Every structure is written in C-alpha cells, then in structure tokens.
Tab-separated table of C-alpha atoms in Angstrom:
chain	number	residue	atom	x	y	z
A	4	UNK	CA	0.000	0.000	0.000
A	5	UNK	CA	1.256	3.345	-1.014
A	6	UNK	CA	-1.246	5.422	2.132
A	7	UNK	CA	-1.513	8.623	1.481
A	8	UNK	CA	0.361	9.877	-1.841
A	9	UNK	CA	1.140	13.819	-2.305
A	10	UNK	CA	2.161	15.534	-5.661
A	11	UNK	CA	4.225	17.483	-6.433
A	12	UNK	CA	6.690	17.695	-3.806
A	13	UNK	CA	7.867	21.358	-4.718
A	14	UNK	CA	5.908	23.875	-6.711
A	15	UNK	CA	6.959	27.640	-7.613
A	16	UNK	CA	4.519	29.590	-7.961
A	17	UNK	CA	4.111	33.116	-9.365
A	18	UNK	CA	1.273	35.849	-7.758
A	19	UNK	CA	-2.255	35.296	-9.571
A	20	UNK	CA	-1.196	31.934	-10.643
A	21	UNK	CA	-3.613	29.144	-10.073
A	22	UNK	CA	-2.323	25.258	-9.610
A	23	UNK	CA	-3.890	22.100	-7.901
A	24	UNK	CA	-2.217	19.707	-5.270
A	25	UNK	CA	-2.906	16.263	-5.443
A	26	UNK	CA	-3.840	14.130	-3.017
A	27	UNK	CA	-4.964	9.953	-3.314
A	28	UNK	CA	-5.453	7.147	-0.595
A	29	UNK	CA	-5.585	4.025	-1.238
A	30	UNK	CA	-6.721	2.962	1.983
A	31	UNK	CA	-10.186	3.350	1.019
A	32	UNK	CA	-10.699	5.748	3.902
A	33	UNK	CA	-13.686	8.224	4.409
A	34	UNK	CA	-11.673	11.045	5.905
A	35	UNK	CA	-9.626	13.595	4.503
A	36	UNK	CA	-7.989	16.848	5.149
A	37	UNK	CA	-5.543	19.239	4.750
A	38	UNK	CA	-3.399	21.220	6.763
A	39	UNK	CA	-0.891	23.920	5.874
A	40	UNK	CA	2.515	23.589	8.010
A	41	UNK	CA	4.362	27.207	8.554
A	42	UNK	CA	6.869	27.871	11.178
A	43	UNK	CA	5.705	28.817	14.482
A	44	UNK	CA	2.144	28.324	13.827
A	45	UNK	CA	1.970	24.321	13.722
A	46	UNK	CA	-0.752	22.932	11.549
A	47	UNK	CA	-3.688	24.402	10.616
A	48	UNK	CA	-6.736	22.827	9.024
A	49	UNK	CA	-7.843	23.981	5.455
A	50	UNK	CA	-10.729	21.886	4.411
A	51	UNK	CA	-11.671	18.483	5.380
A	52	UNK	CA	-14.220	15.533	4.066
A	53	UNK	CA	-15.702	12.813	5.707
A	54	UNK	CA	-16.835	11.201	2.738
A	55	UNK	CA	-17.293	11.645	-1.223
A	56	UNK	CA	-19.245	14.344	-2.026
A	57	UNK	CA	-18.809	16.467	1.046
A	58	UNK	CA	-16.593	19.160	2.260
A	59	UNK	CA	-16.590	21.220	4.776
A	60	UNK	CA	-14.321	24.447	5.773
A	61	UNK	CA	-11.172	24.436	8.683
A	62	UNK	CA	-9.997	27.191	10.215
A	63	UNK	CA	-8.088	28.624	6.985
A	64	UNK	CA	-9.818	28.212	3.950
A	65	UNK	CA	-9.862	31.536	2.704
A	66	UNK	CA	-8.246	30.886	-1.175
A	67	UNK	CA	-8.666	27.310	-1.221
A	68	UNK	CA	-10.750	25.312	-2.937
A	69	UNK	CA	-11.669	20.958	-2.151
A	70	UNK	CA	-13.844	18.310	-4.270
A	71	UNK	CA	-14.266	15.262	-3.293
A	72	UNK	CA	-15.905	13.329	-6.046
A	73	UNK	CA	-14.554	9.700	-5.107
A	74	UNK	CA	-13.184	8.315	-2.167
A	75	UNK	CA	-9.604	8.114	-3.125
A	76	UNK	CA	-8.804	11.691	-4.013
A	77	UNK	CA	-8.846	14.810	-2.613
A	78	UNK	CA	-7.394	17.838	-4.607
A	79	UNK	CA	-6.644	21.108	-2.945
A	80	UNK	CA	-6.738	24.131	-5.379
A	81	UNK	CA	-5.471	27.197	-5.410
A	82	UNK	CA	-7.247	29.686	-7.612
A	83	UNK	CA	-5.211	32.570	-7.230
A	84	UNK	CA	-1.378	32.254	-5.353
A	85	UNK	CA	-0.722	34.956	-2.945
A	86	UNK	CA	2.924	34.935	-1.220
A	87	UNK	CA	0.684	34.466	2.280
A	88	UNK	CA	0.062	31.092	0.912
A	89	UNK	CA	3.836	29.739	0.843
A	90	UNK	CA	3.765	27.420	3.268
A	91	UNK	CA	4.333	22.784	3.492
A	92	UNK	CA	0.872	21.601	2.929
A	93	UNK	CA	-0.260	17.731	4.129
A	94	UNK	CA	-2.611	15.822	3.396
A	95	UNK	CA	-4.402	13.334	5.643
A	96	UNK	CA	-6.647	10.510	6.127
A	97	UNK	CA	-8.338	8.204	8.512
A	98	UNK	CA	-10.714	5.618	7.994
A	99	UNK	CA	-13.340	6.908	10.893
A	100	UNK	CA	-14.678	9.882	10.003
A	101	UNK	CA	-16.347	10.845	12.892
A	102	UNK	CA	-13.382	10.384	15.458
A	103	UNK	CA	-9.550	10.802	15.309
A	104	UNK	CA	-9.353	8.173	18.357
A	105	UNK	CA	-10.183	4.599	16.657
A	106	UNK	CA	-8.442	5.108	13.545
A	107	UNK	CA	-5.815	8.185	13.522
A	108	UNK	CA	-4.636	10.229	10.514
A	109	UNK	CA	-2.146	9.234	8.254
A	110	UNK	CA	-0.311	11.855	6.490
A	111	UNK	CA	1.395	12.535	2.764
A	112	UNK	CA	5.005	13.267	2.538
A	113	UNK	CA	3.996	16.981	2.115
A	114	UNK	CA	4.415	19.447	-0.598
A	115	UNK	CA	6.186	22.504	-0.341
A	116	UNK	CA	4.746	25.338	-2.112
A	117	UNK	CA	6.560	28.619	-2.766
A	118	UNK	CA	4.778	31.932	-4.047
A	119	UNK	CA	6.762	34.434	-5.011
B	9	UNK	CA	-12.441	27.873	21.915
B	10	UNK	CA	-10.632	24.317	21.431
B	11	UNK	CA	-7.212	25.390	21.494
B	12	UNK	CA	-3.518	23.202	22.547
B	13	UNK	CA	-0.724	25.376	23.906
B	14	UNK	CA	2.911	23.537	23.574
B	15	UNK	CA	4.533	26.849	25.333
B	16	UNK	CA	7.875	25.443	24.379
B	17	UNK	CA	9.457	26.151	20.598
B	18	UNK	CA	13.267	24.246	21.035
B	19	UNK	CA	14.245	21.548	23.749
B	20	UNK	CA	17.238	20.811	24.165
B	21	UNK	CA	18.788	18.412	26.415
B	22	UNK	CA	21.687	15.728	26.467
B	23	UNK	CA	21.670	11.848	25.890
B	24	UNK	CA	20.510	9.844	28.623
B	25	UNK	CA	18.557	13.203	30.880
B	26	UNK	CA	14.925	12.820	31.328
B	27	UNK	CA	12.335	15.687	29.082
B	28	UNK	CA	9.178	16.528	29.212
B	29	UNK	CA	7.412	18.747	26.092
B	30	UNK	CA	4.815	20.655	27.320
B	31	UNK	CA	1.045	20.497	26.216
B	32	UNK	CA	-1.741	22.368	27.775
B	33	UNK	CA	-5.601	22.458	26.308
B	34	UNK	CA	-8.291	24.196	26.349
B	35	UNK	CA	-11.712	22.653	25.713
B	36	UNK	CA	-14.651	22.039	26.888
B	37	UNK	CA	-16.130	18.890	26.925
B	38	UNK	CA	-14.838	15.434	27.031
B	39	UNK	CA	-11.151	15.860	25.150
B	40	UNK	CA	-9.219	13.219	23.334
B	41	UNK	CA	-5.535	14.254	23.060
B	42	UNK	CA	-2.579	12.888	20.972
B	43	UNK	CA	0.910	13.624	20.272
B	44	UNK	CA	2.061	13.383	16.852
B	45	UNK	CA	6.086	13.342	16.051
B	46	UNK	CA	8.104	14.068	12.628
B	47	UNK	CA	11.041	12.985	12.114
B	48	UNK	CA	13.686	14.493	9.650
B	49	UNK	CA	12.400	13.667	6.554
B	50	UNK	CA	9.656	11.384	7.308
B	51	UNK	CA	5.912	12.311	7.204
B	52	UNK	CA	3.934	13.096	10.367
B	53	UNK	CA	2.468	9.904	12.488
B	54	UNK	CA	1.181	8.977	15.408
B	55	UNK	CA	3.172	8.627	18.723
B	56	UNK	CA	0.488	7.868	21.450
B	57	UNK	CA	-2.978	8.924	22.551
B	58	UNK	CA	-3.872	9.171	26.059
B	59	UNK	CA	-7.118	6.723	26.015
B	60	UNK	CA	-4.538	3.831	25.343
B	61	UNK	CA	-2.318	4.549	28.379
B	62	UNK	CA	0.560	3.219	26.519
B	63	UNK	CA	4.645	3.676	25.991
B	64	UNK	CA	5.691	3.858	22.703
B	65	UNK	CA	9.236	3.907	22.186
B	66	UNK	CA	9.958	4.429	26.072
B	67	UNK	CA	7.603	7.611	25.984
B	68	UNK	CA	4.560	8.515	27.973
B	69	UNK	CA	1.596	10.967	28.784
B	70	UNK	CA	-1.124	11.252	31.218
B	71	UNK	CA	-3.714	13.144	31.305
B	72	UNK	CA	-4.587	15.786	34.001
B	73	UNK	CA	-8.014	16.923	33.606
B	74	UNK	CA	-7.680	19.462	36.613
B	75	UNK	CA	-4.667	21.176	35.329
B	76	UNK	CA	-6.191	20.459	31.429
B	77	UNK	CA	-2.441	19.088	30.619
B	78	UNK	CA	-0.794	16.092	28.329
B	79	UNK	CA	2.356	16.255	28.913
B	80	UNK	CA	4.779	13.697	26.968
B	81	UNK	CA	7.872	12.238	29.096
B	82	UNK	CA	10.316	10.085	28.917
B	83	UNK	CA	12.845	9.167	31.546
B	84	UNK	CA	15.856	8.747	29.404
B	85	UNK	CA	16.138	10.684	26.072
B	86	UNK	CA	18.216	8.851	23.138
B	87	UNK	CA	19.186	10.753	19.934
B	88	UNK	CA	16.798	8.972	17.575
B	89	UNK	CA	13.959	11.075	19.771
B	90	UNK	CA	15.316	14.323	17.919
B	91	UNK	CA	12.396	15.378	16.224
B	92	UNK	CA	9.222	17.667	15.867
B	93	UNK	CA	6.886	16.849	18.414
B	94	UNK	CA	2.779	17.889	18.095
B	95	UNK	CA	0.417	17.779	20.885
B	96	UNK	CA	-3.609	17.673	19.139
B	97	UNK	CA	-6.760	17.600	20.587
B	98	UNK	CA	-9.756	15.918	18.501
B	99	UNK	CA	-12.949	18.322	17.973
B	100	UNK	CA	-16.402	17.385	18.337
B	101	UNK	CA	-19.628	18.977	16.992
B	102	UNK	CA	-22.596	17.661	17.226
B	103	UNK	CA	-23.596	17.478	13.432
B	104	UNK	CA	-25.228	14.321	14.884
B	105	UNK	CA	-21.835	13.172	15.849
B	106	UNK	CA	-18.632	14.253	16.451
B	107	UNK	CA	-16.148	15.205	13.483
B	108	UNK	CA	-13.378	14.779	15.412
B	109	UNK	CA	-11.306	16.646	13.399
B	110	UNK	CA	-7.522	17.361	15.067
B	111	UNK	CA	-6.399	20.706	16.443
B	112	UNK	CA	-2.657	21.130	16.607
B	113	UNK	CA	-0.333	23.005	19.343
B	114	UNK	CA	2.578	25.191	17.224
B	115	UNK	CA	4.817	22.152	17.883
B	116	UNK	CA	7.871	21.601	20.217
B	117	UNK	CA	11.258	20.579	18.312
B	118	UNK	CA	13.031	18.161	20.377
B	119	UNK	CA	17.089	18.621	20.122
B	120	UNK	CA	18.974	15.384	21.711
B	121	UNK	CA	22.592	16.012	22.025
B	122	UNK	CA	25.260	13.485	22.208
C-alpha cells in the first residue's frame, strides 16, 4: 500500500497563478484533510471531508478550494497564489470519520509550495 | 475555543537526561488528546494517545483533567527522539456526531545532544 500519496513535492509559484495539489489514498478511507505547516504556527486545518461528495471548511480556507468526487482523491486548489500562501501543505486521512481516536490520521510526505 | 498550547518552541537536552514537552488544552467537553512526532524527513504519524495509556518507544503521557495538561515524558532521552513533536486535541460537533477533526499546538522541536 502506497497510504496517502502527495504531488508534487515542490511547486513555484508566481502571484495570480492558479495550480492544484494532489492528493490519493488508497486505503479506502472516508476522511480527509488538509493542513498547511508554517513555522511557528503548527498545523492548521484547510478543508476536510468525511466522505465523497462532502466538504466542509477548517480554520483557513480563505483561497482554497476541495472536491471530493470519489473516495480516493482529494485535490486542494489554489485559484489565485498569494505569497501568504507559501507554506508545506499535508494531506491526511483516517478511515473513521467521525473520530480521530479509533483510527488516527495518516499523512502525505507533504508538498512545499513557494509563491513568489 | 478548542485550542492546545505547547509553550515550548526548542528543547534541548543531552543523551541519557529525562524531558518533558509541554502540552496544555483548552476545551470544553470530554477531550481526546494525541501527540504526533516528525522525524527528519519522514511524514507526520502517530506517537500515542492518552485513552490507550501506553509507551511507545519508552515515551509517555497522562492526562490531568484538573490542570487540562498532556504532557509527553520520557525518563531517558536517546538521539533517535530528535524530532518535531505535536500535541492535538480531537474536535467534536454535534452534526449528529462528532467530526473529530484534530487541532494542533505550534509544535515543540526536540534537540537530543550526544
């Protein structure tokens, strides 16, 4: 089993510019989420899903965008990169999706995304 | 609020002496609390959770509901235990359940020195 599988692993990005990370489980699990990573500030949660066809808003989704059409994939979008928005973003994914205690998250290997 | 406070940014301390990272929450209902660790160039897993009462790789943490801590210890600190350290607290809402999603302290980075 690959788990959780992030791409790309680095991404430059330019002001305005739009782009999609990638995210796929093949763990068949309901839950997933992402988090950005920036120093000093831990991780916060973007958007999360318990289950194909529903999203829901974390505590930083401002300029982020989820879909969730099938269970194994979970793209985050950026519509329009702002430098605010550099940051290591991981994705994550647990097979309960109503508690973090039975079944806890597994995380991607990350992807670091620079806007300049 | 849910909120975790790890008050500590950098601990440092030398092979063999005991350490304890900081984590204080704030929440209020029933909380279920974890610590997470990264190691250099590995993803982001699972240590321990404190409704197992376990020790995973010599660590520990209770929880204290009167002074709303879950602290991580361990008596004797090895080098391989150099790493980033997250204390997380799960959130519920009652959508008909909880969502348990996690809420993450700023994160402790644990220096072991020779």
């Amino acid at each position: 089993n690959a788990g959780v599988t992030q791409t790309p692993k680095f991404q430059v990005l330019k002001t305005g510019q739009s782009m999609t990370l990638q995210c796929a489980q093949d763990m068949n699990h309901e839950y997933m989420s992402w988090y950005r990573q920036d120093p000093g500030m831990g991780l916060r949660l973007i958007h999360y899903s318990v289950g194909a066809g529903i999203t829901d808003q974390g505590e930083v989704p401002n300029g982020y965008n989820v879909s969730r059409s099938t269970t194994e994939d979970f793209p985050l979008r950026l519509l329009s990169a702002a430098p605010s928005q550099t940051s290591v973003y991981f994705c994550a994914s647990s097979s309960d999706r109503v508690s973090r205690y039975n079944s806890p998250l597994h995380f991607g290997n990350g992807t670091r995304l620079t806007v300049t | 609020a849910q909120r975790v406070t790890q008050p500590e940014k950098l601990l440092s301390v030398f092979k063999g002496a005991p350490v304890e990272l900081k984590c204080n929450y704030s929440y209020s209902g029933s909380p279920e609390l974890f610590w997470y660790v990264q190691y250099s160039r590995q993803r982001l897993q699972l240590l321990l959770r404190h409704i197992s009462r376990e020790s995973i790789k010599g660590f520990t943490a209770d929880l204290n509901k009167g002074e709303t801590s879950f602290h991580l210890k361990k008596p004797f600190a090895q080098e391989e235990d150099s790493a980033m350290y997250y204390c997380a607290l799960s959130e519920q809402r009652n959508y008909g359940g909880s969502q348990g999603n996690l809420i993450f302290g700023k994160g402790t980075k644990l220096s072991v020195k020779p």
